[in-house]
Amino acid sequence: METGKMSKLQLFSVMVMFELGGVIALGVGGNAKQDTWLAILLGLVPGLCILYVYGKLYTLYPKDTLTTFIPKIVGPYLGKPLVFIYSVHFMYQAVRNFRGIGNVMSTAVYDETPLIALLALMAIALMYIVYQGIEAMSRTIVTFLIVMAILVVIGNLFVVFSGIIDVKNLLPMLENGWTTVINTIPLTYFLPYAELVVVLMFFPKVQTASTRPVVRIVTLAAVFSGFVLSYTMALNTAVLGPDLLSRSTIPLLATTSKINIGDFIQKMDGISLSTLVISYFFKAVVYFYAAVAAVSDLWKLKGIQQVVIPIGMIVFFSSIMIAENAVENYIEGYVVNPYVAFPFQTAIPIVLLIVAWMRKKRAAA
């Protein structure tokens, strides 16, 4: 079991990077068109509800991660298979995000480089970061979050000074009524709020004497990320218009490609691509760490280092085989994945909390 600790600031940074990972550039909820920003904010409502469930589980078992308190709640016979399934879930999500980075880099930047070569280099970095432990990993994420924040600020300034923002593209609000927005909420709930189930693998790693500050920090990270994503999609909509937004694979890239200041500063694609790669990669890192920690807990290992390389190799080879091309990977990630992930992110945690409450009341009686 990992014995390293992280500060509250590092937890906040890790969760913000995780929630923004990929989504800030790829976007989510584009079907709502000019109301996409609203769909993202409304997705925050069920997101905070499920985060309440995660927080209560942590309060009941403050010294345990998800994979160590599951057997305590449902017993070892059901608990161990469930822990194994969760480790597979985290591994699958790591593979999904890892392949996503490779697709973006191979199509947008290194179109002449074989995908397998890009994935191999990133796999080495992925395994190295997690092998160093949670302390080194969280410090690295804090550093790159600062870099990403600087890129985002610069990009926003360039967009503003380019004069390409047209607020009329955000109107009329609710042109098609609430139906389209409400139908989009399940996706904006899944990406990124429901994915925070991974935080249950980090809660006990935080240096704190009380559970309340930790839960508040993660809640603040969720709200902050939600508003950042909502603002980003509103900006993309104002620049691109609702129709182009719904057809763009990488809306942020399409937005920055329109930057033009005095015919001198033009097409700052590097800003959006850097933001995408940094956030996407570290989202894969967080999922990979959760998978490694889950396997370590399952087999009661002394440290995670023993399984980093084996699981890293599984993630690497699975990322190659999971989809034939970028389109198939995108469809599986945005259409199929929400249904696959729903039990792990929503249904099972709710059931675990109900059972935990019942056991506590029975023990008290």
Short mmCIF file of N, CA and C in Angstrom, two decimals, residues 6 10-20 141 196 198-199 202 217-218 221-222 225 286:
data_model
loop_
_atom_site.label_atom_id
_atom_site.label_comp_id
_atom_site.label_asym_id
_atom_site.label_seq_id
_atom_site.Cartn_x
_atom_site.Cartn_y
_atom_site.Cartn_z
N MET A 6 -0.06 13.75 0.28
CA MET A 6 -0.14 14.94 -0.56
C MET A 6 -0.82 16.05 0.23
N GLN A 10 -2.23 20.28 -3.40
CA GLN A 10 -1.92 19.28 -4.42
C GLN A 10 -3.16 18.48 -4.78
N LEU A 11 -4.00 18.15 -3.80
CA LEU A 11 -5.25 17.45 -4.09
C LEU A 11 -6.14 18.30 -4.99
N PHE A 12 -6.25 19.58 -4.67
CA PHE A 12 -7.05 20.49 -5.50
C PHE A 12 -6.52 20.52 -6.93
N SER A 13 -5.21 20.63 -7.08
CA SER A 13 -4.59 20.69 -8.40
C SER A 13 -4.80 19.40 -9.18
N VAL A 14 -4.63 18.27 -8.51
CA VAL A 14 -4.81 16.97 -9.16
C VAL A 14 -6.24 16.82 -9.67
N MET A 15 -7.22 17.21 -8.85
CA MET A 15 -8.62 17.05 -9.23
C MET A 15 -9.01 18.02 -10.34
N VAL A 16 -8.50 19.25 -10.30
CA VAL A 16 -8.79 20.20 -11.37
C VAL A 16 -8.20 19.72 -12.69
N MET A 17 -6.94 19.29 -12.65
CA MET A 17 -6.30 18.77 -13.86
C MET A 17 -7.07 17.56 -14.39
N PHE A 18 -7.52 16.71 -13.48
CA PHE A 18 -8.25 15.50 -13.86
C PHE A 18 -9.58 15.85 -14.54
N GLU A 19 -10.31 16.79 -13.96
CA GLU A 19 -11.61 17.15 -14.51
C GLU A 19 -11.50 17.89 -15.84
N LEU A 20 -10.48 18.72 -15.96
CA LEU A 20 -10.30 19.46 -17.21
C LEU A 20 -9.66 18.58 -18.29
N ILE A 141 2.00 17.41 -11.23
CA ILE A 141 0.72 17.90 -11.73
C ILE A 141 0.52 19.36 -11.37
N LEU A 196 -15.18 11.65 -10.97
CA LEU A 196 -14.52 11.93 -9.70
C LEU A 196 -14.59 10.77 -8.71
N VAL A 198 -12.78 8.49 -8.86
CA VAL A 198 -11.37 8.20 -8.68
C VAL A 198 -10.81 8.89 -7.44
N VAL A 199 -11.49 9.94 -6.96
CA VAL A 199 -11.00 10.67 -5.78
C VAL A 199 -11.02 9.79 -4.53
N PHE A 202 -7.79 8.73 -3.49
CA PHE A 202 -6.85 9.77 -3.06
C PHE A 202 -7.19 10.37 -1.69
N ILE A 217 -12.47 20.74 -0.37
CA ILE A 217 -11.48 21.03 -1.42
C ILE A 217 -11.89 20.37 -2.74
N VAL A 218 -12.31 19.10 -2.67
CA VAL A 218 -12.72 18.40 -3.89
C VAL A 218 -13.99 19.02 -4.46
N ALA A 221 -12.96 22.10 -6.19
CA ALA A 221 -12.31 21.75 -7.45
C ALA A 221 -13.35 21.43 -8.52
N ALA A 222 -14.42 20.71 -8.13
CA ALA A 222 -15.48 20.37 -9.07
C ALA A 222 -16.20 21.61 -9.57
N SER A 225 -13.80 23.73 -11.79
CA SER A 225 -13.62 23.10 -13.10
C SER A 225 -14.88 23.25 -13.94
N VAL A 286 -3.64 9.97 -13.60
CA VAL A 286 -4.47 9.79 -12.40
C VAL A 286 -5.21 8.45 -12.44
#
